[in-house]
Coordinates of C-alpha atoms in Angstrom, one line a residue:
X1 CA 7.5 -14.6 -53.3
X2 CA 8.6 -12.7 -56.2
X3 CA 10.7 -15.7 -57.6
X4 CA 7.2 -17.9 -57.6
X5 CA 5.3 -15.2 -59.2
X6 CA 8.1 -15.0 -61.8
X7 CA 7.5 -18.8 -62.1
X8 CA 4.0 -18.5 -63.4
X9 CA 5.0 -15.4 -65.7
X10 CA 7.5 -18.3 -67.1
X11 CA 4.9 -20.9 -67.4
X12 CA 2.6 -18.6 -69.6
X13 CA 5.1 -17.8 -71.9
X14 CA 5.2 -14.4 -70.8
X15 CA 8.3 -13.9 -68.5
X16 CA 9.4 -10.6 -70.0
X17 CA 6.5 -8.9 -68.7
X18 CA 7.6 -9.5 -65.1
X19 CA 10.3 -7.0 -63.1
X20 CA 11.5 -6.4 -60.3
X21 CA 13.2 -2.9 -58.9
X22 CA 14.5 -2.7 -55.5
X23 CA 14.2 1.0 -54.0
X24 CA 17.4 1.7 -51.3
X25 CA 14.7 3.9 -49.5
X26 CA 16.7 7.2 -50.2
X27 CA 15.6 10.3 -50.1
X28 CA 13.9 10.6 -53.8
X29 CA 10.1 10.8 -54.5
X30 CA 7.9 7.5 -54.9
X31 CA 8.6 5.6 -57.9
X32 CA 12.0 5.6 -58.8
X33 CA 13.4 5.7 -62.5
X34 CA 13.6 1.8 -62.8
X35 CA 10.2 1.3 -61.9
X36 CA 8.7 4.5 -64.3
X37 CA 10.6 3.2 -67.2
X38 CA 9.1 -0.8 -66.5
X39 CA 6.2 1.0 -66.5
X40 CA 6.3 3.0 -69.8
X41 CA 7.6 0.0 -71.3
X42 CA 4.6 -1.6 -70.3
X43 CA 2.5 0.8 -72.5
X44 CA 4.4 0.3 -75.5
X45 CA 6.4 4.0 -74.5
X46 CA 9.8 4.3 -75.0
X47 CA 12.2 5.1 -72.1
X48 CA 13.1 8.8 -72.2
X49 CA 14.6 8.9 -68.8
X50 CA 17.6 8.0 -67.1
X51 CA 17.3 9.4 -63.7
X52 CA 15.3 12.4 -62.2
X53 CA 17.5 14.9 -62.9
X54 CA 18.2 14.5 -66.5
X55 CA 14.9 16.5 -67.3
X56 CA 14.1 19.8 -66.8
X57 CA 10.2 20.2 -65.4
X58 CA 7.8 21.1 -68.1
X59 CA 7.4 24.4 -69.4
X60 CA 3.7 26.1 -68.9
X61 CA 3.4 27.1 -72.7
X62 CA 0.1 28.5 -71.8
X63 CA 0.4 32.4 -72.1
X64 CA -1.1 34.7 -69.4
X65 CA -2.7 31.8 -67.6
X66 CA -3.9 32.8 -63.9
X67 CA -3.8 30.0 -61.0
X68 CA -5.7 32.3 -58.8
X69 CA -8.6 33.0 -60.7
X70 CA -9.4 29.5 -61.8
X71 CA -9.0 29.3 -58.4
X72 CA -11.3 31.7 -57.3
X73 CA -14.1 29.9 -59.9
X74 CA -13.6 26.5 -58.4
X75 CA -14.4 28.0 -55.5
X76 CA -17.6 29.8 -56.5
X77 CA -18.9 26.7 -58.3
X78 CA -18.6 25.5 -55.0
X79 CA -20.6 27.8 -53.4
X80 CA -23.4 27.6 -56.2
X81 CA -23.0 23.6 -56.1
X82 CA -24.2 23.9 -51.7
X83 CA -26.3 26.8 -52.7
X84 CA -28.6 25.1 -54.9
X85 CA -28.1 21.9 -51.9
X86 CA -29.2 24.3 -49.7
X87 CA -32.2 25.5 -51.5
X88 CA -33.9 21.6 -52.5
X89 CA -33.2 21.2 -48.7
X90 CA -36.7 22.2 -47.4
X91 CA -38.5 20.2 -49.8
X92 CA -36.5 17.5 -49.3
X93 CA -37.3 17.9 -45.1
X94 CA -41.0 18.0 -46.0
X95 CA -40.6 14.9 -47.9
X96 CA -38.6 12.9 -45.5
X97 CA -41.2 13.9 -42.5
X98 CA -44.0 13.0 -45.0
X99 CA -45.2 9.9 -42.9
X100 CA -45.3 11.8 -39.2
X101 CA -48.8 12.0 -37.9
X102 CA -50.4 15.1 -36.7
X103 CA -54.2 14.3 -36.4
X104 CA -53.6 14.2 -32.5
X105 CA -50.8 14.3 -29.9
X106 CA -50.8 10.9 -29.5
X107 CA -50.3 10.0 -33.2
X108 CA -48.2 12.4 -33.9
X109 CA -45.3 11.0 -30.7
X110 CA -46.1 7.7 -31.5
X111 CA -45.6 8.2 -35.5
X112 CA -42.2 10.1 -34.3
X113 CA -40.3 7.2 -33.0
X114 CA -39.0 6.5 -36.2
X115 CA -37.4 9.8 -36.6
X116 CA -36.1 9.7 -33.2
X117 CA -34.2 6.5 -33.8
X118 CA -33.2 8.2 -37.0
X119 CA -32.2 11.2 -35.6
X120 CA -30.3 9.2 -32.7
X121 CA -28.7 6.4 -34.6
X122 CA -27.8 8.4 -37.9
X123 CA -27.2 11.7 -37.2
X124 CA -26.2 12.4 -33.8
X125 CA -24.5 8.8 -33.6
X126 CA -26.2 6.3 -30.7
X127 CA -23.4 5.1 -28.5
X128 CA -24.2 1.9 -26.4
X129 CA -26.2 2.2 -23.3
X130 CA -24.5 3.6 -20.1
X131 CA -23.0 -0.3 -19.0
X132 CA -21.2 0.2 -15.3
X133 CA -23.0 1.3 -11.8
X134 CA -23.7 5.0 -11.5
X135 CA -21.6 5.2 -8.5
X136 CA -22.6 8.8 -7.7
X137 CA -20.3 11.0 -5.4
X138 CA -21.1 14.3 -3.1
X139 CA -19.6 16.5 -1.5
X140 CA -21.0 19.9 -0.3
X141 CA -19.9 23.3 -1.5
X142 CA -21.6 25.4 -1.3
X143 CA -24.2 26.6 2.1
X144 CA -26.4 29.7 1.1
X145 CA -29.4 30.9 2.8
X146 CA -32.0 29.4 0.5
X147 CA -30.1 26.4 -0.9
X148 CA -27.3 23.7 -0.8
X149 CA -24.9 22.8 -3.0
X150 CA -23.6 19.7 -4.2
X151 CA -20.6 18.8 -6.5
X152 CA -21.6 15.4 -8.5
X153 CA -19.8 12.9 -10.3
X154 CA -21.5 10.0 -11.7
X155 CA -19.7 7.3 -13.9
X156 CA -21.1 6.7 -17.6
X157 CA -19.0 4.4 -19.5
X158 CA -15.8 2.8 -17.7
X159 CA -14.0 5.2 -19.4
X160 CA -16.6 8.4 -19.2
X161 CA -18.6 10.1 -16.2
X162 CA -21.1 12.8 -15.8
X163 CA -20.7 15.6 -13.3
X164 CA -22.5 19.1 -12.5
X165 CA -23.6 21.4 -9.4
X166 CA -26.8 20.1 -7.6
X167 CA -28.8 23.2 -5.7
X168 CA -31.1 22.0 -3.1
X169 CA -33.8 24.6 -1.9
X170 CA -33.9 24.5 2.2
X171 CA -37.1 24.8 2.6
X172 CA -38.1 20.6 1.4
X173 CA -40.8 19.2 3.8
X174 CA -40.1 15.6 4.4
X175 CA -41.2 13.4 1.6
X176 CA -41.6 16.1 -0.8
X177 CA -41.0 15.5 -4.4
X178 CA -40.0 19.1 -6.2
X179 CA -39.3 19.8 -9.9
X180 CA -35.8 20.1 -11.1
X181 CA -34.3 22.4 -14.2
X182 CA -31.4 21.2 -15.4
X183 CA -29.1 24.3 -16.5
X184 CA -27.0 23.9 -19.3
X185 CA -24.2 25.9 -19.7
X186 CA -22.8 27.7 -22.7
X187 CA -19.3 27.1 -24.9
X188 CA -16.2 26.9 -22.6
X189 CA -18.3 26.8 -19.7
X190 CA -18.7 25.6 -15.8
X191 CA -21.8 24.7 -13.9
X192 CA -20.6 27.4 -11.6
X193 CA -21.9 30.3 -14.1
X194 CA -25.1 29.6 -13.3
X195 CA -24.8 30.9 -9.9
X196 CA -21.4 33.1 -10.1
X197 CA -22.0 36.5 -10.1
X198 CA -19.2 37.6 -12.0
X199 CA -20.8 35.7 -14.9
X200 CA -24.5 37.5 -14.1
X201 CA -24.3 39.5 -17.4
X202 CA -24.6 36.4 -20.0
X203 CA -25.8 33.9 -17.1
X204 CA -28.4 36.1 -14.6
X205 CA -27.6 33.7 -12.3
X206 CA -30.2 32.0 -13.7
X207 CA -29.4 28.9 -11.4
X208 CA -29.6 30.6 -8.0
X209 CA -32.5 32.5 -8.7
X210 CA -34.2 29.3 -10.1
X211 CA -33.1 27.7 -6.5
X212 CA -34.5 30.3 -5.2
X213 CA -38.0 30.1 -6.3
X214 CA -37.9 26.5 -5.1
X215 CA -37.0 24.5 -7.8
X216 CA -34.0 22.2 -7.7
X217 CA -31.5 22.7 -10.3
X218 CA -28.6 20.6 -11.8
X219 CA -26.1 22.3 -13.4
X220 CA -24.2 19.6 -15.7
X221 CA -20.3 20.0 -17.0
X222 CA -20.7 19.2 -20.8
X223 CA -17.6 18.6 -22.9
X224 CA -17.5 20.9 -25.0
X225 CA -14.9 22.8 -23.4
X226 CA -10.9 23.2 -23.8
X227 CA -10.4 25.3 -26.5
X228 CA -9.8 22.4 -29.5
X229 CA -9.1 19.9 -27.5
X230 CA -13.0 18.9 -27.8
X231 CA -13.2 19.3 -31.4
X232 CA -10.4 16.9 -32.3
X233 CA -12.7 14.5 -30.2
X234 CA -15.3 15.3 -32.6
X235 CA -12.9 14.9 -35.4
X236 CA -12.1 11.4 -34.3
X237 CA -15.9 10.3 -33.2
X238 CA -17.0 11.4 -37.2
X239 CA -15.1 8.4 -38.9
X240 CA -17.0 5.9 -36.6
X241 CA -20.4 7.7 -36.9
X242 CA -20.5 9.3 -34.0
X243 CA -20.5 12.9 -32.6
X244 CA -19.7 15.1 -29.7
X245 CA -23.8 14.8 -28.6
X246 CA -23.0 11.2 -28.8
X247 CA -21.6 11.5 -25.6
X248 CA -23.4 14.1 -24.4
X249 CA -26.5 12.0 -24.9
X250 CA -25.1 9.2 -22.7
X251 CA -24.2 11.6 -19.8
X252 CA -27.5 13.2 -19.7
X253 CA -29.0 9.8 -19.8
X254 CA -27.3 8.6 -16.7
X255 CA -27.9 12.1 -15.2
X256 CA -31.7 11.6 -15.3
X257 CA -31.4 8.2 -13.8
X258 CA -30.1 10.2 -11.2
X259 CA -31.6 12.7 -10.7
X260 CA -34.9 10.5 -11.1
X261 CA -33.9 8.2 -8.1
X262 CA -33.6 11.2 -5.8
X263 CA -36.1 10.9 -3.1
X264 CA -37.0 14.5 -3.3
X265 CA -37.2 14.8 -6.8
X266 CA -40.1 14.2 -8.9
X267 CA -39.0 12.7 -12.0
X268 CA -41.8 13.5 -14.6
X269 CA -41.1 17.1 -13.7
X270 CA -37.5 17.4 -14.9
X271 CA -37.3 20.2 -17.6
X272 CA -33.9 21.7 -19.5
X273 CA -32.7 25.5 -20.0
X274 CA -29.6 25.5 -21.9
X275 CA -27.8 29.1 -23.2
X276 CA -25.9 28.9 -26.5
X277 CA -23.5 25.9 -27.1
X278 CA -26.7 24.9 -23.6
X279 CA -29.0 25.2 -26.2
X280 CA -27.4 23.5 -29.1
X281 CA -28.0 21.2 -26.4
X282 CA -31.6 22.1 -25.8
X283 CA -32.5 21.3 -29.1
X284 CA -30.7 18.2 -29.3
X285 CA -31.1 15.9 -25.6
X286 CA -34.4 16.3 -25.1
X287 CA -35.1 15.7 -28.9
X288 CA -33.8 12.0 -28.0
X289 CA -34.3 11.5 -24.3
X290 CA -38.0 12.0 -23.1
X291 CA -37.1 11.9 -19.5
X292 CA -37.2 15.4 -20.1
X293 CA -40.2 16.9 -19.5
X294 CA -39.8 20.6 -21.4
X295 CA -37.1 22.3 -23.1
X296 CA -36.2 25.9 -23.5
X297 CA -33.5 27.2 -26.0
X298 CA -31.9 30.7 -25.1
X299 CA -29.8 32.5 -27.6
X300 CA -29.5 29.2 -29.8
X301 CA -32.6 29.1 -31.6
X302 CA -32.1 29.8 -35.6
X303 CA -32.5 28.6 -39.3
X304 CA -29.6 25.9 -38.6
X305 CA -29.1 25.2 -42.3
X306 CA -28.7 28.6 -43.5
X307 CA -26.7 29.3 -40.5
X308 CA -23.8 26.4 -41.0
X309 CA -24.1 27.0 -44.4
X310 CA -24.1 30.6 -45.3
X311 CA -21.1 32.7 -46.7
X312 CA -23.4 35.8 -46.9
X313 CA -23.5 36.5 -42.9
X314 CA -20.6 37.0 -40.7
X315 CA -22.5 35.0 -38.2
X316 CA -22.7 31.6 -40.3
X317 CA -20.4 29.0 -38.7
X318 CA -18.2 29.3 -42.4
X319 CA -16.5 31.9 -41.1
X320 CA -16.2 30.6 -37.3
X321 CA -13.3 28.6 -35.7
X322 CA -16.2 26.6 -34.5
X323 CA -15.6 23.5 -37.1
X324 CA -17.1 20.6 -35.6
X325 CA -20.6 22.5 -35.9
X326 CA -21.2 20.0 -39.5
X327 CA -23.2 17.3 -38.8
X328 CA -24.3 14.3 -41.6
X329 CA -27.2 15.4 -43.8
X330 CA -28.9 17.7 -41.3
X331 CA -30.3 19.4 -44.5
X332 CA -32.7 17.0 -45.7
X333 CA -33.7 15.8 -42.5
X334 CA -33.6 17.7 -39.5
X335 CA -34.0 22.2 -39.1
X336 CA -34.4 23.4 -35.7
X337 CA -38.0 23.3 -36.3
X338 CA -37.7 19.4 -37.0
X339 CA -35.8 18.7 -34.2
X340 CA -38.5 20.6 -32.1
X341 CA -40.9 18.0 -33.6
X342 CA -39.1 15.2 -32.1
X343 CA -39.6 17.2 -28.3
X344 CA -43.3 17.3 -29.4
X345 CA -45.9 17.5 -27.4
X346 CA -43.8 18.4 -24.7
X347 CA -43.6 22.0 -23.7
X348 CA -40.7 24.0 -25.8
X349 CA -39.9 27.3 -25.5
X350 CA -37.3 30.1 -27.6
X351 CA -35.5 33.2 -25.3
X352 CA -34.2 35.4 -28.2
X353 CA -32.4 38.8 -28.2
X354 CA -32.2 41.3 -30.5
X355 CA -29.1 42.0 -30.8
X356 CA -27.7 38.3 -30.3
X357 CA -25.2 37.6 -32.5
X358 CA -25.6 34.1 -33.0
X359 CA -28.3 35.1 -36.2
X360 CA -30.9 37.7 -37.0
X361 CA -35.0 37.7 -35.5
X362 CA -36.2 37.3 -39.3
X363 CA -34.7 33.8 -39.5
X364 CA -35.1 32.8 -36.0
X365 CA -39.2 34.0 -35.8
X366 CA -38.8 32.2 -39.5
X367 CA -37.8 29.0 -38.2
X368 CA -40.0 29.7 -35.1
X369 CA -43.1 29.8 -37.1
X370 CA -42.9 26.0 -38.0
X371 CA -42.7 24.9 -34.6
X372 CA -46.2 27.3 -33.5
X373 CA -48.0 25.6 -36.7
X374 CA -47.2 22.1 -35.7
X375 CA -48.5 23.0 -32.2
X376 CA -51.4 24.6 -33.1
X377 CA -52.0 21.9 -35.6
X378 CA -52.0 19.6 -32.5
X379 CA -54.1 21.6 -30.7
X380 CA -51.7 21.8 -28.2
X381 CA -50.4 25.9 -29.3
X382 CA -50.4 26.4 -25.4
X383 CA -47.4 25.2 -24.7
X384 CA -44.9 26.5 -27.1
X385 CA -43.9 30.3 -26.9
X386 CA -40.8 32.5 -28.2
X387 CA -40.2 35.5 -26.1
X388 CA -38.1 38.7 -27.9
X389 CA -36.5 40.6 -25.6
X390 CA -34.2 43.7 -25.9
X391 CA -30.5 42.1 -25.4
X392 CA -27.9 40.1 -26.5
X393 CA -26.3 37.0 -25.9
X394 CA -27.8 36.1 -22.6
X395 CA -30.9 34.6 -20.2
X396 CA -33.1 36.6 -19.9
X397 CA -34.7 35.3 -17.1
X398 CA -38.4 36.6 -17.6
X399 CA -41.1 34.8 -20.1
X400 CA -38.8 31.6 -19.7
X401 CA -39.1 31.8 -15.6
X402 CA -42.8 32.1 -15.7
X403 CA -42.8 29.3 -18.4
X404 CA -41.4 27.0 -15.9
X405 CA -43.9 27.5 -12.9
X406 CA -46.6 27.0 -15.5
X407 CA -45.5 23.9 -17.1
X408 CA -43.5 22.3 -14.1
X409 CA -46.3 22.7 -11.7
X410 CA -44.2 25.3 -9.4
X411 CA -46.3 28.2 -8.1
X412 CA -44.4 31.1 -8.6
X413 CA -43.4 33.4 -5.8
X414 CA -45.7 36.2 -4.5

């Protein structure tokens, strides 16, 4: 190949421009001295060199020059550069929602489908449709006085399933078709903490007791779980568009198919309680899928932007092991309060503790305060709430119970 190119270096007269250097893959640096030299040559430089050793590295000449504080300023620039990102973002979100319709419920869900498809396809990353038979597998494990318990798996993708902990109440007449909450568990987690004791203090056995009051309750397995073995997944999903939810998403989607097809189950009843990395969730699933009727977010809810972005707060996910949390141009399109939007005019509801560590009231009741004014604006400021409580990271099992009864059509218990 090289002799033909040479060839037509020959035919234009301009042969001497054409070289060849053949490397015998030792152990020196790319570009050996043969090929530097062609290439000075080439410039109109003259050859200085005869090999890599014949000439001492540069000296720095510059006189009390300091790497680490130009360092330091590259940094900060930085810093100001995402700062002032940061601070255009809100106007920017205002703009981008600037053709979403709130004169009436129905205009303002139907105007929405745009930004749910955007918020799907472009920043969450849309996978293809679950394409193999659900297959769904049982077993019993669990017999308790008010409610059974079922291990589930359920196959997604030929490659993916689904799985969680079904609780069904004892008490079902025949034919009955009951609500179900599906209860999401938090980062590192196991549908058995929502009905294992030992994990009461951050979980209240919210499950049980929910199976308890006669609801049915799933309990799905999400992924994000393993220490970093689910983060290099996310790694590997962000050069083809996609995320962790991307999978999520499709598991969840089977799930209600499920769940929907039960014949005790009444499928325009199924509402989601997620806690923490659950309510990540909580703000994301149901933002896409509508097969959920209501969403509550416990010990999740916050200004997302300021949180991911901050280097003022030790609670800001800069100085967090928890990488994956970036996702593409959340900041001109989608807060926690725009996501909420897309759930719109479904119920939503925010379980907040004081002294949760995942942010600080002022921003959450901030963020908050745009998901009451589009409610109210609909006309519809009945069935969004936010319920303080004093605690931390944890359900706490009050406002959000009674929220359910009300808005799953569950009388509560006497």
């Amino acid at each position: 190949e090289f002799d033909r190119a040479r060839g037509v270096f020959n035919s234009l007269g301009v042969g001497g421009k054409i070289a060849l250097t053949v490397s015998d893959g030792g152990a020196g640096p790319p570009g050996c001295i043969d090929t530097l030299n062609t290439f000075l040559a080439a410039l109109g430089l003259k050859e200085t060199r005869k090999s890599d050793s014949d000439t001492p590295p540069p000296a720095d000449s510059r006189k009390g020059f300091d790497p680490q504080a130009r360092q330091k300023r590259q940094f900060e620039q930085m810093v100001e550069f995402t700062r002032t990102l940061v601070c255009r973002a809100e106007s920017r979100r205002k703009q981008f929602w600037s053709k979403a319709d709130p004169s009436s419920p129905q205009a303002w869900q139907a105007s929405c489908e745009w930004y749910r498809r955007y918020f799907w396809q472009e920043v969450i990353g849309r996978l293809p449709d679950p394409n193999v038979p659900a297959t769904p597998r049982t077993r019993l494990v669990y017999d308790r006085p008010d409610w059974r318990g079922y291990e589930v798996m359920l196959d997604v993708w030929s490659d993916v399933f689904a799985s969680g902990l079904l609780l069904v109440p004892n008490n079902l007449k025949p034919g009955e078709r009951r609500p179900v909450v599906v209860c999401q568990h938090g980062l590192e987690g196991r549908p058995t903490k929502t009905i294992n004791p030992a994990h009461a203090a951050a979980y209240s056995l919210f499950g049980a007791r929910l199976a308890e009051r006669g609801f049915i309750v799933y309990a799905p397995q999400n992924p994000y779980i393993g220490e970093d073995r689910f983060r290099v997944l996310q790694r590997k999903a962000n050069p083809l568009k996609l995320t962790l939810f991307s999978f999520i998403v499709g598991q969840h989607a089977r799930t209600l198919e499920w769940l929907g097809g039960l014949p005790f189950v009444d499928a325009k009843r199924i509402g989601f309680y997620g806690i923490s990395y659950g309510g990540k969730t909580a703000m994301r699933v149901p933002a896409i899928l509508d097969g959920y009727a209501l969403s509550i977010c416990s010990a999740d809810f916050n200004d997302w932007i300021a949180k991911i972005t901050s280097v003022d707060h030790a609670f800001s996910y800069m100085y967090s092991r928890e990488y994956e949390m970036l996702e593409f141009d959340m900041g001109n399109t989608f807060n926690y309060a725009e996501m909420t939007g897309l759930i719109a005019p479904r119920p939503f509801m925010v379980e907040r503790g004081h002294d949760d560590g995942v942010g600080i009231d002022e921003w959450v009741a901030a963020e908050y305060a745009g998901v009451r004014r589009l409610y109210d604006k609909l006309g519809i400021g009945d069935r969004t709430e936010i319920e303080f409580f004093d605690g931390g990271h944890k359900i706490n099992a009050q406002g959000t119970f009674r929220f359910l009864h009300r808005h799953l059509g569950r009388p509560e218990p006497e």
